[in-house]
Structure formats: C-alpha cells, structure tokens
CSV table of C-alpha atoms and ligand atoms in Angstrom, one decimal:
chain,number,residue,atom,x,y,z
A,1454,UNK,CA,9.2,-8.0,3.2
A,1455,UNK,CA,9.7,-11.5,4.6
A,1456,UNK,CA,12.8,-13.5,4.1
A,1457,UNK,CA,13.4,-17.3,4.3
A,1458,UNK,CA,16.8,-19.0,3.9
A,1459,UNK,CA,17.1,-21.9,1.5
A,1460,UNK,CA,19.9,-24.4,2.2
A,1461,UNK,CA,20.7,-26.7,-0.7
A,1462,UNK,CA,22.1,-29.7,1.0
A,1463,UNK,CA,21.3,-32.3,-1.6
A,1464,UNK,CA,24.7,-33.0,-2.9
A,1465,UNK,CA,26.8,-36.1,-2.5
A,1466,UNK,CA,30.1,-34.3,-1.8
A,1467,UNK,CA,31.9,-36.4,-4.3
A,1468,UNK,CA,35.1,-34.3,-4.4
A,1469,UNK,CA,35.3,-34.4,-0.6
A,1470,UNK,CA,34.7,-38.2,-0.6
A,1471,UNK,CA,37.5,-38.7,-3.1
A,1472,UNK,CA,39.8,-37.4,-0.4
A,1473,UNK,CA,38.8,-40.4,1.6
A,1474,UNK,CA,36.3,-38.6,3.8
A,1475,UNK,CA,32.6,-39.2,4.5
A,1476,UNK,CA,29.7,-36.7,4.1
A,1477,UNK,CA,31.2,-33.2,4.0
A,1478,UNK,CA,28.1,-31.6,5.5
A,1479,UNK,CA,28.5,-33.8,8.6
A,1480,UNK,CA,32.3,-33.4,8.8
A,1481,UNK,CA,33.1,-31.3,11.9
A,1482,UNK,CA,34.6,-27.9,12.3
A,1483,UNK,CA,35.6,-27.3,15.9
A,1484,UNK,CA,33.4,-30.2,17.0
A,1485,UNK,CA,30.3,-29.1,15.1
A,1486,UNK,CA,29.1,-30.3,11.7
A,1487,UNK,CA,29.6,-28.1,8.7
A,1488,UNK,CA,25.8,-28.1,8.3
A,1489,UNK,CA,25.3,-26.7,11.8
A,1490,UNK,CA,27.6,-23.8,11.0
A,1491,UNK,CA,26.0,-23.0,7.7
A,1492,UNK,CA,22.5,-23.2,9.1
A,1493,UNK,CA,23.4,-21.1,12.2
A,1494,UNK,CA,25.0,-18.5,9.9
A,1495,UNK,CA,21.6,-17.9,8.3
A,1496,UNK,CA,19.4,-18.5,11.3
A,1497,UNK,CA,21.3,-16.0,13.4
A,1498,UNK,CA,20.5,-13.3,10.8
A,1499,UNK,CA,17.7,-11.3,12.2
A,1500,UNK,CA,16.0,-10.9,8.9
A,1501,UNK,CA,15.7,-14.6,8.3
A,1502,UNK,CA,12.3,-16.0,9.4
A,1503,UNK,CA,12.6,-19.7,8.5
A,1504,UNK,CA,14.7,-22.3,6.9
A,1505,UNK,CA,13.9,-24.6,3.9
A,1506,UNK,CA,16.4,-27.4,3.4
A,1507,UNK,CA,16.7,-29.8,0.4
A,1508,UNK,CA,18.5,-33.1,1.0
A,1509,UNK,CA,18.6,-36.7,-0.1
A,1510,UNK,CA,16.1,-38.9,1.7
A,1511,UNK,CA,18.8,-41.1,3.2
A,1512,UNK,CA,20.6,-38.0,4.6
A,1513,UNK,CA,17.5,-36.5,6.2
A,1514,UNK,CA,17.6,-38.2,9.6
A,1515,UNK,CA,21.1,-37.2,10.3
A,1516,UNK,CA,20.6,-33.6,9.0
A,1517,UNK,CA,17.3,-33.2,10.9
A,1518,UNK,CA,19.1,-34.2,14.1
A,1519,UNK,CA,21.5,-31.3,13.5
A,1520,UNK,CA,19.0,-28.7,12.2
A,1521,UNK,CA,15.8,-29.3,14.4
A,1522,UNK,CA,17.4,-28.2,17.7
A,1523,UNK,CA,19.1,-25.2,16.0
A,1524,UNK,CA,15.8,-24.0,14.5
A,1525,UNK,CA,14.1,-24.5,17.9
A,1526,UNK,CA,16.7,-22.5,19.6
A,1527,UNK,CA,16.2,-19.6,17.2
A,1528,UNK,CA,12.4,-20.0,17.2
A,1529,UNK,CA,12.3,-20.3,13.4
A,1530,UNK,CA,10.4,-22.9,11.4
A,1531,UNK,CA,12.2,-25.7,9.5
A,1532,UNK,CA,10.9,-27.3,6.3
A,1533,UNK,CA,12.4,-30.1,4.3
A,1534,UNK,CA,12.2,-30.8,0.6
A,1535,UNK,CA,13.7,-33.6,-1.5
A,1536,UNK,CA,17.1,-33.1,-2.9
A,1537,UNK,CA,17.4,-33.2,-6.7
A,1538,UNK,CA,20.0,-34.5,-9.2
A,1539,UNK,CA,21.5,-31.0,-9.5
A,1540,UNK,CA,21.8,-28.1,-7.1
A,1541,UNK,CA,19.3,-26.2,-9.3
A,1542,UNK,CA,16.7,-29.0,-8.7
A,1543,UNK,CA,17.4,-29.0,-5.0
A,1544,UNK,CA,16.9,-25.3,-4.8
A,1545,UNK,CA,13.6,-25.5,-6.8
A,1546,UNK,CA,12.3,-28.1,-4.4
A,1547,UNK,CA,13.2,-26.1,-1.4
A,1548,UNK,CA,11.7,-23.0,-3.0
A,1549,UNK,CA,8.4,-24.8,-3.3
A,1550,UNK,CA,8.5,-25.5,0.4
A,1551,UNK,CA,8.9,-21.8,1.4
A,1552,UNK,CA,5.5,-20.6,2.7
A,1553,UNK,CA,3.3,-18.5,0.4
A,1554,UNK,CA,3.6,-14.8,1.0
A,1555,UNK,CA,7.3,-14.8,1.8
A,1556,UNK,CA,8.7,-12.2,-0.6
A,1557,UNK,CA,12.4,-12.9,-0.5
A,1558,UNK,CA,14.7,-16.0,-0.3
A,1559,UNK,CA,18.4,-16.2,0.5
A,1560,UNK,CA,19.9,-19.3,-1.1
A,1561,UNK,CA,23.0,-20.4,0.8
A,1562,UNK,CA,25.2,-23.4,0.1
A,1563,UNK,CA,25.1,-25.8,3.0
A,1564,UNK,CA,28.8,-26.3,2.3
A,1565,UNK,CA,29.7,-22.6,3.3
A,1566,UNK,CA,30.0,-22.7,7.1
A,1567,UNK,CA,31.8,-19.4,7.7
A,1568,UNK,CA,29.3,-16.9,6.4
A,1569,UNK,CA,29.1,-14.0,8.9
A,1570,UNK,CA,25.4,-13.5,9.7
A,1571,UNK,CA,25.9,-9.7,9.7
A,1572,UNK,CA,26.7,-9.9,6.0
A,1573,UNK,CA,23.2,-11.3,5.3
A,1574,UNK,CA,21.5,-8.8,7.5
A,1575,UNK,CA,23.5,-5.9,5.9
A,1576,UNK,CA,22.8,-7.1,2.4
A,1577,UNK,CA,19.1,-7.5,3.1
A,1578,UNK,CA,18.9,-4.0,4.6
A,1579,UNK,CA,20.7,-2.7,1.4
A,1580,UNK,CA,18.0,-4.4,-0.7
A,1581,UNK,CA,15.2,-3.1,1.4
A,1582,UNK,CA,16.3,0.4,0.8
A,1583,UNK,CA,16.0,-0.1,-3.0
A,1584,UNK,CA,12.3,-0.7,-3.9
A,1585,UNK,CA,13.0,-1.9,-7.4
A,1586,UNK,CA,15.8,-4.3,-6.6
A,1587,UNK,CA,15.7,-8.0,-7.8
A,1588,UNK,CA,18.4,-9.3,-5.5
A,1589,UNK,CA,22.0,-9.2,-4.5
A,1590,UNK,CA,24.9,-11.6,-4.2
A,1591,UNK,CA,28.3,-11.6,-2.5
A,1592,UNK,CA,31.1,-11.1,-4.9
A,1593,UNK,CA,34.9,-10.7,-4.6
A,1594,UNK,CA,37.7,-9.6,-6.8
A,1595,UNK,CA,40.1,-12.1,-8.3
A,1596,UNK,CA,43.7,-11.9,-6.9
A,1597,UNK,CA,45.3,-14.3,-9.3
A,1598,UNK,CA,46.1,-13.7,-12.9
A,1599,UNK,CA,43.4,-15.3,-15.1
A,1600,UNK,CA,44.3,-17.1,-18.3
A,1601,UNK,CA,42.3,-18.8,-21.0
A,1602,UNK,CA,43.3,-22.4,-21.9
A,1603,UNK,CA,44.6,-22.9,-25.5
A,1604,UNK,CA,42.3,-25.1,-27.6
A,1605,UNK,CA,44.8,-28.0,-27.5
A,1606,UNK,CA,47.7,-29.2,-25.4
A,1607,UNK,CA,48.8,-27.4,-22.2
A,1608,UNK,CA,49.6,-24.0,-23.7
A,1609,UNK,CA,48.2,-20.8,-22.4
A,1610,UNK,CA,45.6,-19.1,-24.7
A,1611,UNK,CA,45.9,-15.5,-23.5
A,1612,UNK,CA,45.2,-13.4,-20.4
A,1613,UNK,CA,41.8,-12.3,-19.3
A,1614,UNK,CA,41.2,-8.8,-17.8
A,1615,UNK,CA,40.5,-9.8,-14.2
A,1616,UNK,CA,39.4,-6.3,-13.3
A,1617,UNK,CA,36.2,-7.0,-15.3
A,1618,UNK,CA,35.6,-10.3,-13.4
A,1619,UNK,CA,34.1,-11.2,-10.0
A,1620,UNK,CA,33.9,-14.5,-8.2
A,1621,UNK,CA,30.5,-15.0,-6.7
A,1622,UNK,CA,29.4,-16.8,-3.5
A,1623,UNK,CA,26.2,-17.4,-1.6
A,1624,UNK,CA,23.9,-16.3,0.1
A,1625,UNK,CA,22.2,-15.2,-3.1
A,1626,UNK,CA,19.3,-13.0,-2.0
A,1627,UNK,CA,16.5,-12.9,-4.6
A,1628,UNK,CA,12.9,-12.0,-4.9
A,1629,UNK,CA,11.1,-15.2,-4.4
A,1630,UNK,CA,8.7,-14.7,-7.4
A,1631,UNK,CA,11.6,-13.8,-9.7
A,1632,UNK,CA,13.6,-16.9,-8.8
A,1633,UNK,CA,10.5,-19.1,-9.2
A,1634,UNK,CA,9.8,-17.5,-12.6
A,1635,UNK,CA,13.4,-18.1,-13.6
A,1636,UNK,CA,13.3,-21.7,-12.7
A,1637,UNK,CA,10.2,-22.2,-14.9
A,1638,UNK,CA,11.7,-20.2,-17.8
A,1639,UNK,CA,15.1,-21.8,-18.1
A,1640,UNK,CA,15.1,-25.3,-19.7
A,1641,UNK,CA,16.0,-28.0,-17.2
A,1642,UNK,CA,19.0,-29.2,-19.2
A,1643,UNK,CA,20.7,-25.7,-19.3
A,1644,UNK,CA,23.9,-25.9,-17.2
A,1645,UNK,CA,23.8,-23.3,-14.4
A,1646,UNK,CA,26.1,-22.9,-11.5
A,1647,UNK,CA,24.3,-20.4,-9.3
A,1648,UNK,CA,20.8,-18.9,-8.7
A,1649,UNK,CA,21.6,-15.5,-10.2
A,1650,UNK,CA,22.5,-17.2,-13.5
A,1651,UNK,CA,18.9,-18.5,-13.8
A,1652,UNK,CA,17.6,-14.9,-13.5
A,1653,UNK,CA,20.2,-13.7,-16.0
A,1654,UNK,CA,19.3,-16.3,-18.5
A,1655,UNK,CA,15.6,-15.7,-18.1
A,1656,UNK,CA,16.2,-12.0,-18.7
A,1657,UNK,CA,14.3,-11.0,-15.6
A,1658,UNK,CA,16.4,-8.0,-14.5
A,1659,UNK,CA,19.6,-7.0,-13.0
A,1660,UNK,CA,21.0,-8.4,-9.8
A,1661,UNK,CA,23.4,-6.4,-7.7
A,1662,UNK,CA,26.7,-7.5,-6.3
A,1663,UNK,CA,28.0,-6.5,-2.9
A,1664,UNK,CA,31.5,-7.1,-1.5
A,1665,UNK,CA,31.4,-10.6,0.0
A,1666,UNK,CA,33.2,-11.9,3.1
A,1667,UNK,CA,36.6,-13.3,2.1
A,1668,UNK,CA,36.2,-16.1,4.8
A,1669,UNK,CA,33.1,-17.4,3.2
A,1670,UNK,CA,34.8,-20.5,1.6
A,1671,UNK,CA,32.9,-23.5,0.2
A,1672,UNK,CA,34.0,-26.8,1.6
A,1673,UNK,CA,34.7,-28.7,-1.6
A,1674,UNK,CA,37.9,-30.7,-0.9
A,1675,UNK,CA,39.2,-32.0,2.4
A,1676,UNK,CA,41.8,-29.1,2.4
A,1677,UNK,CA,39.0,-26.5,2.5
A,1678,UNK,CA,37.9,-27.9,5.8
A,1679,UNK,CA,41.4,-27.7,7.2
A,1680,UNK,CA,41.6,-24.1,6.0
A,1681,UNK,CA,38.3,-23.3,7.7
A,1682,UNK,CA,39.5,-24.9,10.9
A,1683,UNK,CA,42.7,-22.8,10.8
A,1684,UNK,CA,40.7,-19.7,10.1
A,1685,UNK,CA,38.5,-20.3,13.2
A,1686,UNK,CA,41.5,-21.0,15.3
A,1687,UNK,CA,43.3,-17.8,14.2
B,515,CTP,N1,23.7,-29.4,-3.8
B,515,CTP,C1,22.4,-29.8,-3.8
B,515,CTP,N2,21.9,-30.7,-4.6
B,515,CTP,C2,22.7,-31.3,-5.6
B,515,CTP,C3,24.1,-30.9,-5.6
B,515,CTP,C4,24.5,-30.0,-4.7
B,515,CTP,O1,21.6,-29.3,-2.9
B,515,CTP,N3,22.2,-32.2,-6.4
B,515,CTP,C5,24.2,-28.5,-2.8
B,515,CTP,C6,25.4,-29.1,-2.0
B,515,CTP,O2,24.9,-30.0,-0.9
B,515,CTP,C7,26.1,-27.9,-1.5
B,515,CTP,C8,25.9,-26.9,-2.6
B,515,CTP,O3,24.8,-27.4,-3.4
B,515,CTP,O4,25.6,-27.5,-0.2
B,515,CTP,C9,27.1,-26.6,-3.4
B,515,CTP,O5,27.5,-27.8,-4.1
B,515,CTP,P1,28.9,-28.5,-4.1
B,515,CTP,O6,29.8,-27.8,-3.2
B,515,CTP,O7,29.2,-28.8,-5.5
B,515,CTP,O8,28.5,-29.8,-3.2
B,515,CTP,P2,28.4,-31.3,-3.8
B,515,CTP,O9,27.6,-31.3,-5.1
B,515,CTP,O10,27.8,-32.1,-2.7
B,515,CTP,O11,29.9,-31.7,-4.0
B,515,CTP,P3,30.5,-32.4,-5.3
B,515,CTP,O12,30.2,-31.5,-6.5
B,515,CTP,O13,32.0,-32.5,-5.0
B,515,CTP,O14,29.8,-33.8,-5.4
B,516,MG,MG1,28.4,-30.3,-6.8
C-alpha cells in the first residue's frame, strides 16, 4: 500500500497576520510551533512512511529546524518542495517529491495542529479494506442554520438544507496516481479549495467521507490559536 503525508505549508497566513501576528505555522501552542503539532500528528500515524512538505524558500530554514528532528525521532524521511502561489500548486509540488511506488498520500494542512493520529490510521485501515476505493476525507455535519445571501444588500436569500451538507477537513487520503492525474486534468486557473475537489472535477471517481474529529480546527485567525490552546488545556 505505502502512504506518505503531504503537508502544504506554503501559505503566507495573511488572515492571521492581519491580527497583528507573525507566521501562524511558527506560532506556538503549549510552547511548540503549530507546524510541529501538525507534522507530529501525521508522523505518529503508523501507516505514514514519510513526509513531503511544500513551503516558501524563505520559510524553509525555520521549518526545517522544526521538522528535521521530528522526522528523525520517528525514523521517517523528510522531503521538501517549493511552495506555490496557491495551496493547489504547493500540493502539486510536494506530490512530485513523494517517492515513486508510494500508492497513497494523505494531504494535511500544516495549519491543523490538533488532528488525532488515530483518525488517520483508522481511515487508512478503512480504505485498505476496500480494494476499489479512491480515497477518503474527514467530514462533519453543520450545526448552524445555513442561508444563502440575497443577490443584493444584506437580506437573506433563503435557507439551505444543512442535512444535505458536510464541512470537510484534512487529512485527505487519496490514491497518489488519481490525485496526480486530477492535477494534470483540471486547468490551473480553476478555483479549488481542497484536494478532493480536483478529483471530483476531473471525474475520476467517488471519494468517501468519514466522520472527522471535531477538534481538528484550522488555524486561520489568531482566535483559532486561542481556541486550540484552550482545547489542549481542557
Ligand atoms: N498553503 C500552501 N500554499 C499556498 C497557500 C496555502 O501550502 N500558496 C497551505 C497553508 O500553509 C496551510 C494550508 O494550505 O497549511 C491551508 O491554507 P490556509 O489556512 O488558507 O493558510 P494560508 O493560505 O497561509 O492563510 P491565508 O489564506 O490567511 O493567507
Ligand atoms: Mg489561504
């Protein structure tokens, strides 16, 4: 089977910086950088054999100082790839750095520090038991009522049936060749927000969803980091 983790870490964390902070991936949670938490979450999964990270050239020394000792501790190889202008481009670069012959990848946002490793191992075992599966992603129900915006002004434009909807996180576990094919097939200027969307747009098969861990927040704004800190201290 063979599984590598891909950590897209090529963003600039603009929304976090607007809150007056520096690089969100180096911001600390209980004294350790967010990047160390996210990387350890995937490295501690037994199924994961190695880590491919995409980041901006200027961020690499700082990130490598965090990641190299962790990968050594777990005895798993670390490869770097250049970050791209979009998350999709960063993932494509990291995907190209995954060794040939690795059949599966788990793409995990470097900005999600609280993933339980057991979720990744459980999901990979679920996939391994289904020979024809293309991949699986963590998904959660939506607790709030969901509305459309009216075309103009600040009026509401109707209520959406939330039972038909899911919010989707990472890690997104996908067959490596399917993801690579999807990257080639979908035009570079098509807006995409996750990896599964590329496979959907390329029409390469159905991807499963599995109940995701509610704690698996993405650090986007400074408040998300405070929430994560409080969750760890609970
Ligand atoms: N990412 C990436 N390459 C990009 C943009 C984003 O690898 N060009 C990564 C981020 O580093 C992050 C993940 O994709 O780990 C999710 O992106 P997001 O939370 O949006 O992070 P940023 O793009 O860095 O933040 P912002 O959108 O606020 O600038
Ligand atoms: Mg972004």
